CSV table of C-alpha atoms in Angstrom, one decimal:
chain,number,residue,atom,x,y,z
A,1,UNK,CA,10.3,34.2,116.3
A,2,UNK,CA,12.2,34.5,119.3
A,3,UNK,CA,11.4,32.0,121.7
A,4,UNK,CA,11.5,28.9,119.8
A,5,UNK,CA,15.1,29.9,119.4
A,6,UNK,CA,15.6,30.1,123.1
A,7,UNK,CA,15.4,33.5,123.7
A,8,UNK,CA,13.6,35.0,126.4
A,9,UNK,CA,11.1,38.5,124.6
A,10,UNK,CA,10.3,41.4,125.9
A,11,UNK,CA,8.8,44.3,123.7
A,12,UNK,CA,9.2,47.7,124.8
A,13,UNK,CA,7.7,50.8,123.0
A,14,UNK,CA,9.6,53.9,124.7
A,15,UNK,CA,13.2,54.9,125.9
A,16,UNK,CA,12.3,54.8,129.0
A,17,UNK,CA,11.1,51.4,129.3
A,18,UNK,CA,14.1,49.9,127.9
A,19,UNK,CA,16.5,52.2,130.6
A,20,UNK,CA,14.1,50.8,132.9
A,21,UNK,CA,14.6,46.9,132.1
A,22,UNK,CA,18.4,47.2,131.3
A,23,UNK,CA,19.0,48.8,135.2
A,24,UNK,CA,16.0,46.2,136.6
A,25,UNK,CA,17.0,43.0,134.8
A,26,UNK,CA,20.7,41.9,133.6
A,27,UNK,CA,19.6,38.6,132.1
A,28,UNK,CA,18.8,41.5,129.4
A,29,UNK,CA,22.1,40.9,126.7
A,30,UNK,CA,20.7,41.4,123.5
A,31,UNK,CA,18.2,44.2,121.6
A,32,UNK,CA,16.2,44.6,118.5
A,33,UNK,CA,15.3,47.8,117.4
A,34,UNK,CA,13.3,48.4,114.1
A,35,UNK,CA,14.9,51.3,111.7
A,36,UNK,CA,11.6,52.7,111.8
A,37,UNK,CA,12.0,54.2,115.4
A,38,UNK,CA,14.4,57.1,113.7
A,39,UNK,CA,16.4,59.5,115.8
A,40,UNK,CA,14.6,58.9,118.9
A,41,UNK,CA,15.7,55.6,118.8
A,42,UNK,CA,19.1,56.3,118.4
A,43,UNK,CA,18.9,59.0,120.8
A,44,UNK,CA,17.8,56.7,123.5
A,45,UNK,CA,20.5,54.1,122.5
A,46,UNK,CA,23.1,56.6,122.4
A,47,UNK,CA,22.6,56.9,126.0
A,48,UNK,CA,22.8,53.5,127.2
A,49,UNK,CA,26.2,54.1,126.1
A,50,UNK,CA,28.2,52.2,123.1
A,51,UNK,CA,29.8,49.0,124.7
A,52,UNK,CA,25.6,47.9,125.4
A,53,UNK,CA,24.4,49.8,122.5
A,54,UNK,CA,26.4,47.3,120.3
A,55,UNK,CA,24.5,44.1,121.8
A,56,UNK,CA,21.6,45.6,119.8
A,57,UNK,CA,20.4,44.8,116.1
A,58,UNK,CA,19.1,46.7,113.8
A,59,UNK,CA,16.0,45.5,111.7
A,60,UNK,CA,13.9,46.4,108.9
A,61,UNK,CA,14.6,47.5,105.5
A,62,UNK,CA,18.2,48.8,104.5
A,63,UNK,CA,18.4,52.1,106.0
A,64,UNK,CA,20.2,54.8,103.8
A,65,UNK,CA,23.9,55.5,104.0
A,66,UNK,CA,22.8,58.5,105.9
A,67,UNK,CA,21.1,56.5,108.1
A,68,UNK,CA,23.7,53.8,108.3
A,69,UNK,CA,26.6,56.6,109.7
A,70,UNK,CA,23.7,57.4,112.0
A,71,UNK,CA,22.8,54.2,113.6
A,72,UNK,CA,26.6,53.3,114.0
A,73,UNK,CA,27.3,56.6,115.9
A,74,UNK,CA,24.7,55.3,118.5
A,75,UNK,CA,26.5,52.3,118.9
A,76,UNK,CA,25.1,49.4,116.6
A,77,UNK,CA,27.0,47.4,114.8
A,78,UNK,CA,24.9,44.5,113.0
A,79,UNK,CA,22.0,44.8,110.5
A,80,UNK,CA,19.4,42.2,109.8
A,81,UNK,CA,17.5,43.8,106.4
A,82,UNK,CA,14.2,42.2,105.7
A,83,UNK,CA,13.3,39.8,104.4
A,84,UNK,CA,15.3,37.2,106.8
A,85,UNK,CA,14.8,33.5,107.8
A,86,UNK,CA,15.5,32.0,111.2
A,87,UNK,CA,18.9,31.0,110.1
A,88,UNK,CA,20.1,34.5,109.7
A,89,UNK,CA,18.1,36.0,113.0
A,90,UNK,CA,19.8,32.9,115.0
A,91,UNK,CA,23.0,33.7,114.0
A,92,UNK,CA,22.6,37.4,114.6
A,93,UNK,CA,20.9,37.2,118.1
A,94,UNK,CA,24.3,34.5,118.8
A,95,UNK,CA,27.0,37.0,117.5
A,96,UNK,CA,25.3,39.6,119.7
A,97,UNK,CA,25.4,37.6,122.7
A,98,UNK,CA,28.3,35.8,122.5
A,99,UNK,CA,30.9,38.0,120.5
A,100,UNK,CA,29.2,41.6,119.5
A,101,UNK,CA,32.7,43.0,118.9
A,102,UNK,CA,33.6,40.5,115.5
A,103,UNK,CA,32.7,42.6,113.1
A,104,UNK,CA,35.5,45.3,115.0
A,105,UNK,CA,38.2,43.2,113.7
A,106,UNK,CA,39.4,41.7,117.0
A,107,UNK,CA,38.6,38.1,115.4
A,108,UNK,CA,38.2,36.0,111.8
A,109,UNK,CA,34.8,37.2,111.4
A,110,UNK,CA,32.7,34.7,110.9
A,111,UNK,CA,28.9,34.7,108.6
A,112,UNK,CA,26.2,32.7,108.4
A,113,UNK,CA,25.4,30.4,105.0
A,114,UNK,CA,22.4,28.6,104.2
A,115,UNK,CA,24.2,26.7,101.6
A,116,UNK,CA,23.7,22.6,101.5
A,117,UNK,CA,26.9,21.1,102.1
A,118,UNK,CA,28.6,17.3,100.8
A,119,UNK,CA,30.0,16.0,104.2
A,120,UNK,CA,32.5,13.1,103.2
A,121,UNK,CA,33.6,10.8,105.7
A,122,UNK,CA,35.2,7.5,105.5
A,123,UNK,CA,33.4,5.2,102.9
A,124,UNK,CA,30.1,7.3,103.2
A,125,UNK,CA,28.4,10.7,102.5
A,126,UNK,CA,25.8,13.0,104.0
A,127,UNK,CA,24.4,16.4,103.3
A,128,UNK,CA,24.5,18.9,106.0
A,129,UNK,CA,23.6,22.8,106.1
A,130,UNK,CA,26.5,25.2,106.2
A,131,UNK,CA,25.7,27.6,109.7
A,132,UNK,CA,28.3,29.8,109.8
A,133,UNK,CA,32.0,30.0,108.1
A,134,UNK,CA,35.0,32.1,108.5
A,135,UNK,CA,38.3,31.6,106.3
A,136,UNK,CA,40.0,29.1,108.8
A,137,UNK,CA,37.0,26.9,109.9
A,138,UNK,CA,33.0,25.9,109.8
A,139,UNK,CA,30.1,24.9,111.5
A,140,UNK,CA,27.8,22.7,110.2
A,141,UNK,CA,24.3,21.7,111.5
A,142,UNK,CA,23.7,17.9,110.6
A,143,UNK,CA,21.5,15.8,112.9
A,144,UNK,CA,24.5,12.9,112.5
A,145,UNK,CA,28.2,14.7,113.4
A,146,UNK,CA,31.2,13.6,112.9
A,147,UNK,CA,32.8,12.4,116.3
A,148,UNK,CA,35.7,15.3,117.7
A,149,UNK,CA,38.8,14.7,116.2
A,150,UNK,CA,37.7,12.7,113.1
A,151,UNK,CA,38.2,13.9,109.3
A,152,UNK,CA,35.5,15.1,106.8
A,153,UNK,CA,35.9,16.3,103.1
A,154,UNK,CA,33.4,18.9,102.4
A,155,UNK,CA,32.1,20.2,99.1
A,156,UNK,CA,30.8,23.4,99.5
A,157,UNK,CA,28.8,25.3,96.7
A,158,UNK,CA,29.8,29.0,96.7
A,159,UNK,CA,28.0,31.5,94.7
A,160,UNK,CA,31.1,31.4,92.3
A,161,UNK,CA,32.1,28.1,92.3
A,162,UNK,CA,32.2,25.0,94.4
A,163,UNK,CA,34.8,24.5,97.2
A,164,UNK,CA,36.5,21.4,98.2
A,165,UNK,CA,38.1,21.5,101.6
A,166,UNK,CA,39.8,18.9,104.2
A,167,UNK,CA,38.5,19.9,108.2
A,168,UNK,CA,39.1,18.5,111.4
A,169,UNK,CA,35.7,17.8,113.6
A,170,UNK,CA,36.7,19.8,116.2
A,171,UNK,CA,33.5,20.4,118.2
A,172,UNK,CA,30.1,18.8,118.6
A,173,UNK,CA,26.6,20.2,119.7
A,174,UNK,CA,24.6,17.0,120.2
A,175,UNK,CA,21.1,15.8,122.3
A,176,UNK,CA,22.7,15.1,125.4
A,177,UNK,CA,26.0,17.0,125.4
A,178,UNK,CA,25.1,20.4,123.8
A,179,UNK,CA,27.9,23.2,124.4
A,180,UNK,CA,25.9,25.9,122.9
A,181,UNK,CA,22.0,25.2,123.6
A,182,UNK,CA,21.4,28.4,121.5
A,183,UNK,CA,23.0,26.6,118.3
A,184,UNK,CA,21.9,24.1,116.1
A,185,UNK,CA,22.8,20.2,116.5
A,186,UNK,CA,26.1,20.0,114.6
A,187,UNK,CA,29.7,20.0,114.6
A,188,UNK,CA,32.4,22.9,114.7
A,189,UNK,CA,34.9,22.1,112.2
A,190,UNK,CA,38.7,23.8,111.3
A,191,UNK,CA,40.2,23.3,108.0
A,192,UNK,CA,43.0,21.3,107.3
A,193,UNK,CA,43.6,21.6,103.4
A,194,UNK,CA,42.4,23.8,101.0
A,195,UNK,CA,44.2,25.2,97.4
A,196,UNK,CA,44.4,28.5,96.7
A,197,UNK,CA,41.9,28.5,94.1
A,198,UNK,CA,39.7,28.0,96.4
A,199,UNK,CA,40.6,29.9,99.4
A,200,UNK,CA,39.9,33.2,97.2
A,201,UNK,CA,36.7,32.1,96.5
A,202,UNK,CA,35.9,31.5,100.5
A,203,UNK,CA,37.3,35.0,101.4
A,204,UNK,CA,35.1,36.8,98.5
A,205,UNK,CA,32.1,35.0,99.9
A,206,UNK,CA,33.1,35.7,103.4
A,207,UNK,CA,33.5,39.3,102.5
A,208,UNK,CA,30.6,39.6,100.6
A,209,UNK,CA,28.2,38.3,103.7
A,210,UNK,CA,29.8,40.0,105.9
A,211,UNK,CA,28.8,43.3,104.5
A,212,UNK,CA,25.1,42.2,104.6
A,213,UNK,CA,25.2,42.1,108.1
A,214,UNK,CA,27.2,45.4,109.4
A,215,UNK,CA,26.4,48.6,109.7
């Protein structure tokens, strides 16, 4: 599930092995580790030291809230509860490499969405699936992006209640030119116009994500 997303895998089976690789190799940025591995696991992550520790992922079913406090005091920070698709493990593996320290408050978090999104732009309309969103902005994975600096209209179907909202194309991620070769073709949006109706119902869902995701 790993490499078609770009991601060089290696599976190790014992503390050791993994201080072993993380001193060897420092193309090494990100970690998965199953809940199942218990206290040893945590143990051995807990000695790698926090600021690596919370490049790794936890996976598997929900741990307990005992579990939770647990894992955290090792160092992790993000949570990917079975069952997941390759949308969620993308943008997982992505926030670990890129920016482990979002859910810490030090940015708008953002959270992924598998919703199907109205793009709106000029005379025409397309779908497009919603990657990630954060209060202030969007990225969208469509095979046709807007060009930077256009305007789109987007209706977007939240769990309670659609969402109409003007963005900016301020980013795109296209064959040829891609900034992030870990993401989806698309384009990185910030929003322009939304009431306030609606911007409630973007920070619930936003909130409500989030929480599926951290430890």
């Amino acid at each position: 599930r790993l490499l078609p997303l770009g991601y060089r895998a290696i599976r190790l089976s014992r503390p050791d092995e993994i201080a072993a690789h993380l001193g060897e190799d420092q193309s090494l940025r990100i970690g998965l580790v199953h809940v199942a591995g218990g206290r040893t696991a945590r143990e051995a992550l807990a000695a790698l030291g926090k600021d690596l520790a919370k490049s790794w992922i936890l996976v598997g079913p929900a741990p307990a809230p005992e579990e939770r406090v647990a894992w955290r005091a090792a160092g992790l920070r993000h949570l990917l509860v079975e069952p997941y698709d390759e949308h969620e493990l993308r943008f997982l593996l992505n926030l670990a490499f890129h920016d482990p320290d979002q859910f810490e408050g030090r940015r708008e978090p953002r959270v992924p969405g598998t919703l199907t999104v109205r793009v709106f732009s000029g005379t025409g309309q397309r779908a497009a699936v919603l990657y990630n969103i954060s209060r202030s902005g969007a990225y969208l994975e469509t095979p046709r992006p807007t060009m930077a600096g256009g305007k789109v209209r987007l209706q977007i179907p939240l769990p309670d209640g659609p969402v109409e909202v003007t963005a900016e194309v301020v980013t795109n991620n296209v064959p040829g030119n891609l900034q992030r070769r870990r993401m989806p073709v698309g384009m990185g949006l910030r929003f322009a116009d939304i009431d306030e109706a609606g911007r409630k119902l973007l920070d619930r869902y936003v909130r409500d994500r989030m929480r599926r995701y951290e430890l």
